[in-house]
mmCIF file of C-alpha atoms in Angstrom:
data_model
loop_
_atom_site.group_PDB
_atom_site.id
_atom_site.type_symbol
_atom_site.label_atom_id
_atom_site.label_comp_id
_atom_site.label_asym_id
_atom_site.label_seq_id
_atom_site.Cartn_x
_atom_site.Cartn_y
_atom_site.Cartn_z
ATOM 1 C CA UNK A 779 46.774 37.586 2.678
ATOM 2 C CA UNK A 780 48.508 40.430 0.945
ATOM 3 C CA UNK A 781 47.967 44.046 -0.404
ATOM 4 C CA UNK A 782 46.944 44.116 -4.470
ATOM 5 C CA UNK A 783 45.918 47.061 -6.416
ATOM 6 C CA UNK A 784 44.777 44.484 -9.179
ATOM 7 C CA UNK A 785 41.935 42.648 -7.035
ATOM 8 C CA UNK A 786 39.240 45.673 -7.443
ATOM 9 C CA UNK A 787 39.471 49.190 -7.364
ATOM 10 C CA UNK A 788 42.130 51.060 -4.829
ATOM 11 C CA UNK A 789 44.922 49.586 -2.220
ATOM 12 C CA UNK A 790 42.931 46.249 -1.051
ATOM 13 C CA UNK A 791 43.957 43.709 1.663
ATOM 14 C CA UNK A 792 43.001 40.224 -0.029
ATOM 15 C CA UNK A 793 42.371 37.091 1.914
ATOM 16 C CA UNK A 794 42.987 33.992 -0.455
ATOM 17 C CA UNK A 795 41.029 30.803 0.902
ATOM 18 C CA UNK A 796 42.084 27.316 0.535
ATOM 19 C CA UNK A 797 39.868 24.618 -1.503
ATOM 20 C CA UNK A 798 38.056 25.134 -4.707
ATOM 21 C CA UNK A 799 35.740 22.604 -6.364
ATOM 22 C CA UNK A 800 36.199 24.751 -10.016
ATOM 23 C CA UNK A 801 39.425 23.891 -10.724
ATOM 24 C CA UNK A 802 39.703 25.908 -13.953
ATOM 25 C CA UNK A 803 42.493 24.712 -16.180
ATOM 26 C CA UNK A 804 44.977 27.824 -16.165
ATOM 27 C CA UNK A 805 43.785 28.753 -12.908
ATOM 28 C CA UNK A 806 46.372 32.007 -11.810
ATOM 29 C CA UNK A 807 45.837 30.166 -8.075
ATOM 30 C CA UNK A 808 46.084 26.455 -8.779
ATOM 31 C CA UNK A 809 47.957 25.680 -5.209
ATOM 32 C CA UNK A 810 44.245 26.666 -4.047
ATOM 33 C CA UNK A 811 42.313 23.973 -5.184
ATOM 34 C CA UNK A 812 43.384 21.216 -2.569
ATOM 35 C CA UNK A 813 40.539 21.002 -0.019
ATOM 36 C CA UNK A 814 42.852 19.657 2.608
ATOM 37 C CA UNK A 815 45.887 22.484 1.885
ATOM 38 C CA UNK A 816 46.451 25.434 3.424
ATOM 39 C CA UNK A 817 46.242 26.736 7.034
ATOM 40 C CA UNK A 818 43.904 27.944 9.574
ATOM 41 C CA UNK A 819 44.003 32.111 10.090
ATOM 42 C CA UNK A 820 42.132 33.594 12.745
ATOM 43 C CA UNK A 821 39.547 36.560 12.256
ATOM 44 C CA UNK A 822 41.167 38.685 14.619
ATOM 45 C CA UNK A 823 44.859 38.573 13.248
ATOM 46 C CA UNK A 824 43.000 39.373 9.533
ATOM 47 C CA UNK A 825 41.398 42.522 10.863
ATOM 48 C CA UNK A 826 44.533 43.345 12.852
ATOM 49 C CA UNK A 827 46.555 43.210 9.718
ATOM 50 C CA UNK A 828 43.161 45.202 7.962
ATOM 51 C CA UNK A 829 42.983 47.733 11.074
ATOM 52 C CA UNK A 830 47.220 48.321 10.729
ATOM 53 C CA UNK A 831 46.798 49.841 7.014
ATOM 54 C CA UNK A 832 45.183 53.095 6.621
ATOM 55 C CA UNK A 833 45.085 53.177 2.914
ATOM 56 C CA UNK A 834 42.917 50.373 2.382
ATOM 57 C CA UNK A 835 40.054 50.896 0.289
ATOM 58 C CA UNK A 836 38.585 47.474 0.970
ATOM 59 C CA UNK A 837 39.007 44.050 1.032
ATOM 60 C CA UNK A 838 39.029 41.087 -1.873
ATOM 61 C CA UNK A 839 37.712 37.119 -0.992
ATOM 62 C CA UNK A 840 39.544 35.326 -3.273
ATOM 63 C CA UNK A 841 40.434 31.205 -3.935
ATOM 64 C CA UNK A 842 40.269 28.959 -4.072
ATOM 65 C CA UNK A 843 36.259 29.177 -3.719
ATOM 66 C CA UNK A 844 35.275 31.452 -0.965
ATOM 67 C CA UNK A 845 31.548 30.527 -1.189
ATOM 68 C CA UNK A 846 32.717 27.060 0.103
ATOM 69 C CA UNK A 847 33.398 28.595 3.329
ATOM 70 C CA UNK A 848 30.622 31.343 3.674
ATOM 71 C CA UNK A 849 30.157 31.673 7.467
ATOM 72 C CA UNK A 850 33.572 32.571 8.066
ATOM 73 C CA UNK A 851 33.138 34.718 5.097
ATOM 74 C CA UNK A 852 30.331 36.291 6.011
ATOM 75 C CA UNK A 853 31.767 36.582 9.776
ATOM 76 C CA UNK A 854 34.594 38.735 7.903
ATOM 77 C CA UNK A 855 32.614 40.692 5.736
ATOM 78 C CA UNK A 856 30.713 42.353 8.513
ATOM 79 C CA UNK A 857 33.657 43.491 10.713
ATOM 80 C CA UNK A 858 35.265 44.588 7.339
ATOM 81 C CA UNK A 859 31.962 46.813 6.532
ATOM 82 C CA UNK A 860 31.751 47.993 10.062
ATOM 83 C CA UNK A 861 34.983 49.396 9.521
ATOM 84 C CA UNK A 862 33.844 51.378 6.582
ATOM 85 C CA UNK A 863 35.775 49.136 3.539
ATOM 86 C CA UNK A 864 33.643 47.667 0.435
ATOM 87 C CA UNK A 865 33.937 43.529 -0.011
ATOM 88 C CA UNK A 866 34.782 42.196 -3.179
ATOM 89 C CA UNK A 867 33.779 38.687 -3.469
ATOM 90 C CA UNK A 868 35.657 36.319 -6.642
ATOM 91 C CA UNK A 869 33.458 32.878 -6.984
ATOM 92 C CA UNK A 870 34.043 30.514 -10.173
ATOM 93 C CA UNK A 871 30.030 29.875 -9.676
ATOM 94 C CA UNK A 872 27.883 32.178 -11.419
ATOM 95 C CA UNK A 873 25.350 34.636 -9.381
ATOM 96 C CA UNK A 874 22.416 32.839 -10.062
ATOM 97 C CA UNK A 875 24.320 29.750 -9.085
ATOM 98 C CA UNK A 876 25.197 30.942 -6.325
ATOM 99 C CA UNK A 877 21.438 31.701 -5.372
ATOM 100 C CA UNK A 878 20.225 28.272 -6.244
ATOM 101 C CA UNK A 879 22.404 26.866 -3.896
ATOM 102 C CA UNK A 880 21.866 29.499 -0.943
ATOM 103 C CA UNK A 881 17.870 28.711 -1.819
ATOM 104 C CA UNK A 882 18.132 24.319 -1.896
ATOM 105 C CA UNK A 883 21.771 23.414 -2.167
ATOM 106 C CA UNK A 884 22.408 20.524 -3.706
ATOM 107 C CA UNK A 885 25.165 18.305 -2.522
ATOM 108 C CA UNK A 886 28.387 20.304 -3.966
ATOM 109 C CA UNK A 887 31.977 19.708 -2.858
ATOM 110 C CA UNK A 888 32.438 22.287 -0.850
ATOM 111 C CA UNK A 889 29.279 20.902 0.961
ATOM 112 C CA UNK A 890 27.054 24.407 0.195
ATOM 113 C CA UNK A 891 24.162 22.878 0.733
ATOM 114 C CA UNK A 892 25.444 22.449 5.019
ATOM 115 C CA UNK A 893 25.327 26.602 5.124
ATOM 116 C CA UNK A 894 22.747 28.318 3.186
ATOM 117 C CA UNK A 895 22.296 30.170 5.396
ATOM 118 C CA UNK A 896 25.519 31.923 6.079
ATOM 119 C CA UNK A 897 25.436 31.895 1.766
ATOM 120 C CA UNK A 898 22.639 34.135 1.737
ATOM 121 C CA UNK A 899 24.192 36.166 4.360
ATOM 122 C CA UNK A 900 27.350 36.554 2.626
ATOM 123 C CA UNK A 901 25.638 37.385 -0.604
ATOM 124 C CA UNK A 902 23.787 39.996 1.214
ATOM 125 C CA UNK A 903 27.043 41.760 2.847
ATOM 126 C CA UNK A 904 29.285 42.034 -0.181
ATOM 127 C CA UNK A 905 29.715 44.681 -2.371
ATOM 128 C CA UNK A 906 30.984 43.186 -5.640
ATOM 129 C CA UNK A 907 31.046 39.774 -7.101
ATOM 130 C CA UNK A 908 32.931 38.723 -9.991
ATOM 131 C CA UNK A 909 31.229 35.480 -11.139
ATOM 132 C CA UNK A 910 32.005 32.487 -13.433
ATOM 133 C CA UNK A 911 34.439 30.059 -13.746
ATOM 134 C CA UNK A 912 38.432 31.122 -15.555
ATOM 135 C CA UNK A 913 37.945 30.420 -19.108
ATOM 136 C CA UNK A 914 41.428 30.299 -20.396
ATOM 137 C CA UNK A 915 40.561 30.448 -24.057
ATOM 138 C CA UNK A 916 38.387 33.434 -23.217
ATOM 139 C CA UNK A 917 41.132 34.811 -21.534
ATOM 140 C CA UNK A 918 41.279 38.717 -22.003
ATOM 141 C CA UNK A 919 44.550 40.653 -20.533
ATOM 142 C CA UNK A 920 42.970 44.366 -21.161
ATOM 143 C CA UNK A 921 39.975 43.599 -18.884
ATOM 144 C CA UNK A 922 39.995 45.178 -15.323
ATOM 145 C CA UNK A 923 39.548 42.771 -12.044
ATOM 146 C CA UNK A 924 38.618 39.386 -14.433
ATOM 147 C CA UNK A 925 40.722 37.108 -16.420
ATOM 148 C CA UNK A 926 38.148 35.819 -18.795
ATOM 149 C CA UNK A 927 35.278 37.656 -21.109
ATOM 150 C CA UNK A 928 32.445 35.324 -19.498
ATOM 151 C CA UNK A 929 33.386 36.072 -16.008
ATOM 152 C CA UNK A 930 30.687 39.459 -14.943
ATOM 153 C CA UNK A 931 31.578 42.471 -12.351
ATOM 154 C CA UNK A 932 28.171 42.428 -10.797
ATOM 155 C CA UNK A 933 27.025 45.603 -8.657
ATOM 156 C CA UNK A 934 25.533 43.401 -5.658
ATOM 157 C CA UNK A 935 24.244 46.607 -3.401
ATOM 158 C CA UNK A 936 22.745 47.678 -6.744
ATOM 159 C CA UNK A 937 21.294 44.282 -8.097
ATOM 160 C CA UNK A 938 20.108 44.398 -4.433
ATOM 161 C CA UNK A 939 18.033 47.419 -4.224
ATOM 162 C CA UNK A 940 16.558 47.260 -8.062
ATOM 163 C CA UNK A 941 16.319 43.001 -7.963
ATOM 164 C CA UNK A 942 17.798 43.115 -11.395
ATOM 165 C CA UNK A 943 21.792 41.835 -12.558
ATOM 166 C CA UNK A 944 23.628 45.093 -12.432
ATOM 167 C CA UNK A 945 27.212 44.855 -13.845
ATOM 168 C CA UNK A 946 29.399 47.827 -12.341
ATOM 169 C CA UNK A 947 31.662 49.797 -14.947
ATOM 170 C CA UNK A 948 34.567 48.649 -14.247
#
């Protein structure tokens, strides 16, 4: 957990999650990919440490993969909204994915298919998703909040209401 002004828009509190399934060579995170690293944090001390800094603007899932852990996630995302902040979401899947697997969830690494449920629910709380996989020979330094030209910055609350992709302008 730490404060970035590179992980969307504004001061954001971002809560990097252990395990990733991607694995994308050149990865910025690579310590994250280990299913069985990392520690247990609880909820409460996260919002404490949220709740202590005034000048948030919201708070950034990142990985490892958080869709492999979507009911804490999605447990998160709604105190974090309740307190006002926007969610940005990273994922190496894609959207539509990421909707598959909420829908029928195949057998995945990160076991999806065990919480579709709390997937859906987590797609349905957050604010922004930046999708696809780190493609390091599409790597782009002069984009804003994605390493690669295929990743997307999709508008969820927007792609919500209209049921079409929206990309935000960032």
């Amino acid at each position: 957990m730490r404060e970035s002004i590179v992980d969307g828009p504004g001061i954001r509190f971002v809560i990097f999650c252990q395990g990733c399934p991607h694995r994308c060579p050149g990865c910025h995170n690579a310590e994250t990919h280990d299913f069985s690293g990392g520690y247990d944090c609880d909820i409460d001390k996260i919002l404490a440490a949220v709740d202590a800094n005034p000048l948030l603007q919201g708070v950034t899932f990142s990985g490892g993969e958080p869709a492999c852990q979507p009911a804490p996630f999605y447990a998160l995302a709604k105190e974090i909204k309740r307190r006002g902040l926007n969610v940005w979401m990273y994922t190496g899947y894609t959207l539509e994915e990421l909707s598959r697997l909420a829908r029928s969830g195949p057998e995945s690494p990160c076991r999806l298919a065990e919480d579709r449920k709390a997937l859906r629910k987590l797609l349905n709380t957050i604010d922004v998703l930046v999708d696809g996989k780190y493609i390091e020979a599409q790597r782009d330094l002069t984009l804003r909040y994605r390493g690669s030209t295929n990743q997307r910055v999709i508008d969820m609350n927007r792609t919500r209401e209209t049921g079409t992709l929206t990309l935000t302008e960032y």
